[in-house]
mmCIF file of C-alpha atoms in Angstrom:
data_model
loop_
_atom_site.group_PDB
_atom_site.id
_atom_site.type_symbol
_atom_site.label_atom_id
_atom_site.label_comp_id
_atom_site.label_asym_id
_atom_site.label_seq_id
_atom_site.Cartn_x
_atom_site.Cartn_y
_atom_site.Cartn_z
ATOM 1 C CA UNK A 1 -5.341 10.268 -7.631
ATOM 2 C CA UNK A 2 -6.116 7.585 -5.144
ATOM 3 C CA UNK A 3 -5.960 8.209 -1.509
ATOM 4 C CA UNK A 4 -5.570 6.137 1.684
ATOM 5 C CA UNK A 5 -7.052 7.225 4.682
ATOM 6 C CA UNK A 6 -4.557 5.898 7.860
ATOM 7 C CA UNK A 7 -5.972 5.971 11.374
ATOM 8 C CA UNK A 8 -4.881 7.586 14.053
ATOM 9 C CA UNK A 9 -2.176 9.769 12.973
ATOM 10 C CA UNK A 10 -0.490 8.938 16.258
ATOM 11 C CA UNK A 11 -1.051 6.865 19.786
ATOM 12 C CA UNK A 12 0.269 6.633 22.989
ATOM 13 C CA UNK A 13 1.673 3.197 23.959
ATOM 14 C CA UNK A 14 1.809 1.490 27.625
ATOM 15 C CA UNK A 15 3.530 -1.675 27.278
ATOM 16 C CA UNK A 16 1.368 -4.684 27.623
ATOM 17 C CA UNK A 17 -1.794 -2.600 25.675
ATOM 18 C CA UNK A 18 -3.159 -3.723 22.276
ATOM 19 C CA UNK A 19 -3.105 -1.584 19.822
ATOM 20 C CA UNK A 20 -5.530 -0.899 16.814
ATOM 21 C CA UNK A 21 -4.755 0.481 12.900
ATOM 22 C CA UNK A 22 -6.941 1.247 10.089
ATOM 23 C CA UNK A 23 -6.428 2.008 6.437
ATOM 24 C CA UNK A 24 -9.299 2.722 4.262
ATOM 25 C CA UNK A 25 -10.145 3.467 0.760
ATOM 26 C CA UNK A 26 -12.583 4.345 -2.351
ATOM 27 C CA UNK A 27 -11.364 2.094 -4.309
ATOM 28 C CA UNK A 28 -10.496 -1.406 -4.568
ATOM 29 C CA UNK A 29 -6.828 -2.639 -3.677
ATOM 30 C CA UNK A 30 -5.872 -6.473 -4.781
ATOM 31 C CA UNK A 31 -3.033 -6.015 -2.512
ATOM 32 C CA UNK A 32 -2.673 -4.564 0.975
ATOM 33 C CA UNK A 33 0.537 -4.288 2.844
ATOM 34 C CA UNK A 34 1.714 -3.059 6.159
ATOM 35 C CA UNK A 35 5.126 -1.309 6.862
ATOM 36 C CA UNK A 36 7.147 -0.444 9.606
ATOM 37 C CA UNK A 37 9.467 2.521 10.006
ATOM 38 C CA UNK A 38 12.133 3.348 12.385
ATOM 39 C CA UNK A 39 14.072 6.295 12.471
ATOM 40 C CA UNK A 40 16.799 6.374 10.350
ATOM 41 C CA UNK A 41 15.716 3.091 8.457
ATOM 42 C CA UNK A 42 14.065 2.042 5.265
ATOM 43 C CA UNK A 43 10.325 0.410 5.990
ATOM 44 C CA UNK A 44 10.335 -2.756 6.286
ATOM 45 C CA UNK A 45 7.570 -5.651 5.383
ATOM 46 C CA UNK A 46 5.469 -6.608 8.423
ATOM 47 C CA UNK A 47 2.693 -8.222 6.354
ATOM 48 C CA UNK A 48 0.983 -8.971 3.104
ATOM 49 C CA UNK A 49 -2.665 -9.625 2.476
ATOM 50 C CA UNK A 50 -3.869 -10.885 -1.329
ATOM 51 C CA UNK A 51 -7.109 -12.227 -0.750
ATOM 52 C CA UNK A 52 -10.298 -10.157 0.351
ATOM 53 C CA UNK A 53 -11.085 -11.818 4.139
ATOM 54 C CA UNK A 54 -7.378 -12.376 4.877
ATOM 55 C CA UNK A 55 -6.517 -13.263 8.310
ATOM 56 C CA UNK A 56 -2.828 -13.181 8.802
ATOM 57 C CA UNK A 57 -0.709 -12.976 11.907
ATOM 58 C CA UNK A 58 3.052 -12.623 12.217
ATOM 59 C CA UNK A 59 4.085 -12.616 15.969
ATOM 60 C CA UNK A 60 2.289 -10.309 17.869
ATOM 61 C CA UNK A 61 0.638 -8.500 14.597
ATOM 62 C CA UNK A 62 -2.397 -9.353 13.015
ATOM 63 C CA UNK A 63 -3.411 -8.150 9.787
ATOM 64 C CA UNK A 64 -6.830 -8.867 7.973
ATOM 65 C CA UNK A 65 -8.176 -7.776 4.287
ATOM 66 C CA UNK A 66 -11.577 -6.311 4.303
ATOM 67 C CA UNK A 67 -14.707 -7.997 2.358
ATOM 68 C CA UNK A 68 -15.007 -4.931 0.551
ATOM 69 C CA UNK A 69 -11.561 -4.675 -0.240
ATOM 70 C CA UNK A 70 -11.613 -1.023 0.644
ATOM 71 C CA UNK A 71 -9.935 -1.499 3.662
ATOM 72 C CA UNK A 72 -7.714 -3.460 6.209
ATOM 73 C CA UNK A 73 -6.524 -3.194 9.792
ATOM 74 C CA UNK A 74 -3.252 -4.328 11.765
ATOM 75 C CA UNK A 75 -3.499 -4.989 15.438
ATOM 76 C CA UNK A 76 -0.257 -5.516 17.554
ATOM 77 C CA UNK A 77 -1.582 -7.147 21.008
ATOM 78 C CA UNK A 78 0.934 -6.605 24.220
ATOM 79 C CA UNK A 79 2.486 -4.082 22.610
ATOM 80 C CA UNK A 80 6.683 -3.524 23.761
ATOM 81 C CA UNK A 81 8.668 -0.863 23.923
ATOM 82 C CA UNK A 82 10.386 -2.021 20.195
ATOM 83 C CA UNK A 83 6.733 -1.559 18.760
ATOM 84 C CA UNK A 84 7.069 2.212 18.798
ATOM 85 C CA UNK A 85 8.034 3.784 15.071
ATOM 86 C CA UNK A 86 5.859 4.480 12.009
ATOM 87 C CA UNK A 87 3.840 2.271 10.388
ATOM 88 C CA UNK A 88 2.203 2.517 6.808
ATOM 89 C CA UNK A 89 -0.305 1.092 4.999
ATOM 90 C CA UNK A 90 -0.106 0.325 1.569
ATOM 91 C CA UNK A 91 -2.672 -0.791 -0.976
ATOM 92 C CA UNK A 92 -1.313 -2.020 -4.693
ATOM 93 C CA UNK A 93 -3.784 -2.572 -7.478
ATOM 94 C CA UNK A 94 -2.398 -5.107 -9.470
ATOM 95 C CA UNK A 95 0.931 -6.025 -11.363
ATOM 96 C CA UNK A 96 2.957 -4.484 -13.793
ATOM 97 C CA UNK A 97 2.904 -1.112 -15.195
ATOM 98 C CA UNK A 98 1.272 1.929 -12.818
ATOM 99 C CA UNK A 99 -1.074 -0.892 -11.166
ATOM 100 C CA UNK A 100 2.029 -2.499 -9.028
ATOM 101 C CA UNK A 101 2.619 0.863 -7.771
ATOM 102 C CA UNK A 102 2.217 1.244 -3.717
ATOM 103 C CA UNK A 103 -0.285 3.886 -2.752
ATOM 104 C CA UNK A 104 1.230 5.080 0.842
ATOM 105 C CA UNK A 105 -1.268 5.688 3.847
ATOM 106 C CA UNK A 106 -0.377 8.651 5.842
ATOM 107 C CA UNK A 107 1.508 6.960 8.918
ATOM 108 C CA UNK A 108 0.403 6.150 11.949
ATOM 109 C CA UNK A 109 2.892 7.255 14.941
ATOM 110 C CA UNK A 110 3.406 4.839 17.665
ATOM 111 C CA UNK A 111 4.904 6.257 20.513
ATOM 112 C CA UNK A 112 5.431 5.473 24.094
ATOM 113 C CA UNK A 113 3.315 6.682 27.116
ATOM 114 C CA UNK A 114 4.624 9.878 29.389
ATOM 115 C CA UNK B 1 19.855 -6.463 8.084
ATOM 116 C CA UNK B 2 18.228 -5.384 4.975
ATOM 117 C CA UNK B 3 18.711 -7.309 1.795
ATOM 118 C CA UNK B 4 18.706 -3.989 -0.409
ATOM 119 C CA UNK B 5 21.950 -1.480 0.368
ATOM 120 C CA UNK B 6 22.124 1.703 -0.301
ATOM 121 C CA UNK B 7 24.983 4.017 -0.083
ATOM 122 C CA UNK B 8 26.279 6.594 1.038
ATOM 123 C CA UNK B 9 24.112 6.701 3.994
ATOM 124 C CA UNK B 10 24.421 10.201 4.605
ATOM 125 C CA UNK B 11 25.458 13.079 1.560
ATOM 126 C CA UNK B 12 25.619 16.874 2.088
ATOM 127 C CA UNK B 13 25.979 18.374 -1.375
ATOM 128 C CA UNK B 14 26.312 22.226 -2.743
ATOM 129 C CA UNK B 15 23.793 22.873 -5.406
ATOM 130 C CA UNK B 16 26.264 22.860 -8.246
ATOM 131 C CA UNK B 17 27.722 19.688 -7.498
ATOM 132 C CA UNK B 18 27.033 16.324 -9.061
ATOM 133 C CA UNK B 19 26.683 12.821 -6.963
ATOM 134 C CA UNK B 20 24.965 9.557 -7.535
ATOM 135 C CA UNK B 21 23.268 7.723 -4.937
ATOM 136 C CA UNK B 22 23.755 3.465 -5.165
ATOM 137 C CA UNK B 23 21.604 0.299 -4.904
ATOM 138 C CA UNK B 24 22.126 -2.870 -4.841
ATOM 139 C CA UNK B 25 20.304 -6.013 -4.240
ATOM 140 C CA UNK B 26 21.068 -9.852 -5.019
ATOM 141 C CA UNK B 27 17.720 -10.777 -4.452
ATOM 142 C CA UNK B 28 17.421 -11.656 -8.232
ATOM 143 C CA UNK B 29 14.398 -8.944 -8.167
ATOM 144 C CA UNK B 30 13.640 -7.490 -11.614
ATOM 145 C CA UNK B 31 11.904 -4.733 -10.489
ATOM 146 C CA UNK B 32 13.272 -1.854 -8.729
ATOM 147 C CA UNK B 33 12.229 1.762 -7.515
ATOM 148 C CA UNK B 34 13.514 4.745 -5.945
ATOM 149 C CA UNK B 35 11.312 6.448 -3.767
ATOM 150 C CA UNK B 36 11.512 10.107 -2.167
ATOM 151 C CA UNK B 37 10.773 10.541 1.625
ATOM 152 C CA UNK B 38 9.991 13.929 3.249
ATOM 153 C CA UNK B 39 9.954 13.707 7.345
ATOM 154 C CA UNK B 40 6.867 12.402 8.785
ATOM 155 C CA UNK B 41 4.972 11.624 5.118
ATOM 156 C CA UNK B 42 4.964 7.982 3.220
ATOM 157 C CA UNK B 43 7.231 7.586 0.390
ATOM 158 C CA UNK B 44 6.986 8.878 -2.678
ATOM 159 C CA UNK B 45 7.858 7.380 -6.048
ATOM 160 C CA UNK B 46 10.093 8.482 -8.474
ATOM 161 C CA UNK B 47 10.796 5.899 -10.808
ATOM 162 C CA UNK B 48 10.393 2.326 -11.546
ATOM 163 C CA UNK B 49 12.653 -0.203 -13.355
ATOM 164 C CA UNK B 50 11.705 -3.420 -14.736
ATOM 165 C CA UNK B 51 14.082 -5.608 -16.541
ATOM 166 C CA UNK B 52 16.706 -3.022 -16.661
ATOM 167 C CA UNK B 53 14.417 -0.602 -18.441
ATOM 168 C CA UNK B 54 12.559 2.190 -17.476
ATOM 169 C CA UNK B 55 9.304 1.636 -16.801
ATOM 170 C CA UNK B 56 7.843 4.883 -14.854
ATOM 171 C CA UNK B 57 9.116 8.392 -14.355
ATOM 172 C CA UNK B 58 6.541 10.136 -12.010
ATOM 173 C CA UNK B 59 7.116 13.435 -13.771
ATOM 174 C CA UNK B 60 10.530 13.833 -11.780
ATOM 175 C CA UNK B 61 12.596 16.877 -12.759
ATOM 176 C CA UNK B 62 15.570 16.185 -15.153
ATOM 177 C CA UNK B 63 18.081 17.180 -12.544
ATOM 178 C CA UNK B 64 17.027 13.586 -11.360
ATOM 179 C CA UNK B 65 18.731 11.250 -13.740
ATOM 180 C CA UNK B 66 17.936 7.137 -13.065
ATOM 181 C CA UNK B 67 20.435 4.299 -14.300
ATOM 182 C CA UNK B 68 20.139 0.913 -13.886
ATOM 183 C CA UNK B 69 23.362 -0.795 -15.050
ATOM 184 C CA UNK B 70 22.186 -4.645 -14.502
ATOM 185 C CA UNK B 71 19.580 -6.056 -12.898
ATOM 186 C CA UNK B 72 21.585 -5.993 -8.965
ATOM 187 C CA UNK B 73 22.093 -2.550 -9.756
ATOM 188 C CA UNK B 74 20.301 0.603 -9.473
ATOM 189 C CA UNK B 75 21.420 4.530 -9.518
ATOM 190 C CA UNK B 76 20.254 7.945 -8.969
ATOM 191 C CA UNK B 77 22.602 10.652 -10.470
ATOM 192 C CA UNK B 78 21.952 14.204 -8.747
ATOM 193 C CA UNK B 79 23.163 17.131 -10.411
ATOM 194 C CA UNK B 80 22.135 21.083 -9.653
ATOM 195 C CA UNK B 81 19.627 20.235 -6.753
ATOM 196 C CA UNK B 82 17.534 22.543 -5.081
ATOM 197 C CA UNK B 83 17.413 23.118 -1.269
ATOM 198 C CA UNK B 84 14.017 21.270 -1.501
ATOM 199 C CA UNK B 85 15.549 18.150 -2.778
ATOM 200 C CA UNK B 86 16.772 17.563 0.276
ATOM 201 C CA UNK B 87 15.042 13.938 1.825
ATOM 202 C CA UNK B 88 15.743 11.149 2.459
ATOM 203 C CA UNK B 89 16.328 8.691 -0.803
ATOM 204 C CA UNK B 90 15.075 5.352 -0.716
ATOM 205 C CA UNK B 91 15.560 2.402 -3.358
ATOM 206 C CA UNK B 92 13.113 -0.896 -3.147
ATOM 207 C CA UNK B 93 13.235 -3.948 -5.187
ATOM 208 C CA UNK B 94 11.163 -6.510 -5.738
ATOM 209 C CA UNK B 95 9.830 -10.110 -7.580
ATOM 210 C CA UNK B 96 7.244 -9.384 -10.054
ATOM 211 C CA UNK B 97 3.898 -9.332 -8.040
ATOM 212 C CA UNK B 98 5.619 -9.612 -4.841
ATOM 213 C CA UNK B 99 5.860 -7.355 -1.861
ATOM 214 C CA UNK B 100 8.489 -4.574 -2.126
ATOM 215 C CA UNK B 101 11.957 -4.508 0.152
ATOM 216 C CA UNK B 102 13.217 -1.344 1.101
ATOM 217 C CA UNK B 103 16.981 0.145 1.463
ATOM 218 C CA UNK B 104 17.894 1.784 4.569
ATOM 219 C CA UNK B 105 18.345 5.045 2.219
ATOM 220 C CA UNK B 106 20.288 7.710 1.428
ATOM 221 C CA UNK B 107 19.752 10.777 4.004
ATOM 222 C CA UNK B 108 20.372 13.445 1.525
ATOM 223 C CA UNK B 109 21.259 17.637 2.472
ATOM 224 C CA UNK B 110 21.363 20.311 -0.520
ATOM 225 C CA UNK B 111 23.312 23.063 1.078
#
């Protein structure tokens, strides 16, 4: 089955850093969407990307599709102490039937510096 | 606040017993999921509804049983689970073509 590839698995935060997310792929996604998980709570929607080149920013959090449509990043600049939790990438290949299902990345792990 | 609710919150069950897990949205989404979640790995799904019907069953076992009464609606009926059942449950919803909205799930325990 298909397969997202999330990177890093985890990072150390200091407040005020940026902080850089991948997700990548070998196949195409129409879709791409990027989640955020807290513990003890559902993910919830940070952005949405439907077109490849997307540029989209919500806040602090920037999101972009990739040309290829392989792949996409999130970037969260001056990162806070909130920021820390899980986030997932997820890439959806259409509508209806199996092709509006979410494939999950991994996770990435944000957690606060020592 | 999410728009999706899910409840109970929390549910410690023997293996013989029987439970259902609940969902609701008012979102007027016709599409909705439930999704399994071990610690530390991305959801997994289970099964999809759309229009009150079932659309996908991701090969879950039978001791898994999905009902969607109307379209604000959605529930998971549990009966003789295993110890590795345990997870937490989560139910999304969303518009055709649209992004999907998560619960806050169901932390379920199989004793």
């Amino acid at each position: 089955g298909q397969q997202l590839n999330q990177s890093p698995q985890s990072m150390f935060i200091q407040e005020g850093e940026d902080v850089s997310m991948n997700c990548t792929s070998s196949s195409i996604f129409n879709t791409w969407l990027w989640y955020k998980q807290d513990p003890g709570e559902g993910p919830v929607l940070l952005i949405a990307l439907y077109k490849a080149g997307e540029l989209t920013s919500n806040g602090r959090l920037t999101a972009q599709f990739g040309i290829t449509r392989k792949d996409s990043f999130l970037n969260i600049s001056a990162s806070i102490p909130s920021d820390v939790g899980i986030y997932f990438c997820a890439g959806q290949l259409g509508y209806g039937g199996s092709q509006g299902n979410l494939i999950f990345g991994k996770g990435t792990k944000l957690s606060v510096k020592p | 606040d999410t728009e999706v609710t899910q409840t109970p919150k929390h549910l410690v069950m023997g293996m013989t017993n029987k439970k259902s897990l609940k969902c609701e949205q008012h979102m007027g989404h016709r599409a909705m999921y439930w999704y399994k979640q071990k610690a530390k790995k991305p959801p997994e799904l289970m099964f999809v509804y759309s229009y009150e019907k079932l659309s996908i069953n991701e090969s879950v076992p039978s001791r898994f049983s999905p009902e969607c009464p109307n379209s604000s609606l959605l529930n998971l009926h549990l009966h003789a689970l295993q110890p590795e059942d345990s997870a937490l449950y989560l139910c999304a919803s969303s518009h055709y073509g649209q992004p999907q909205h998560f619960g806050d799930g169901t932390r379920l325990s199989i004793l």
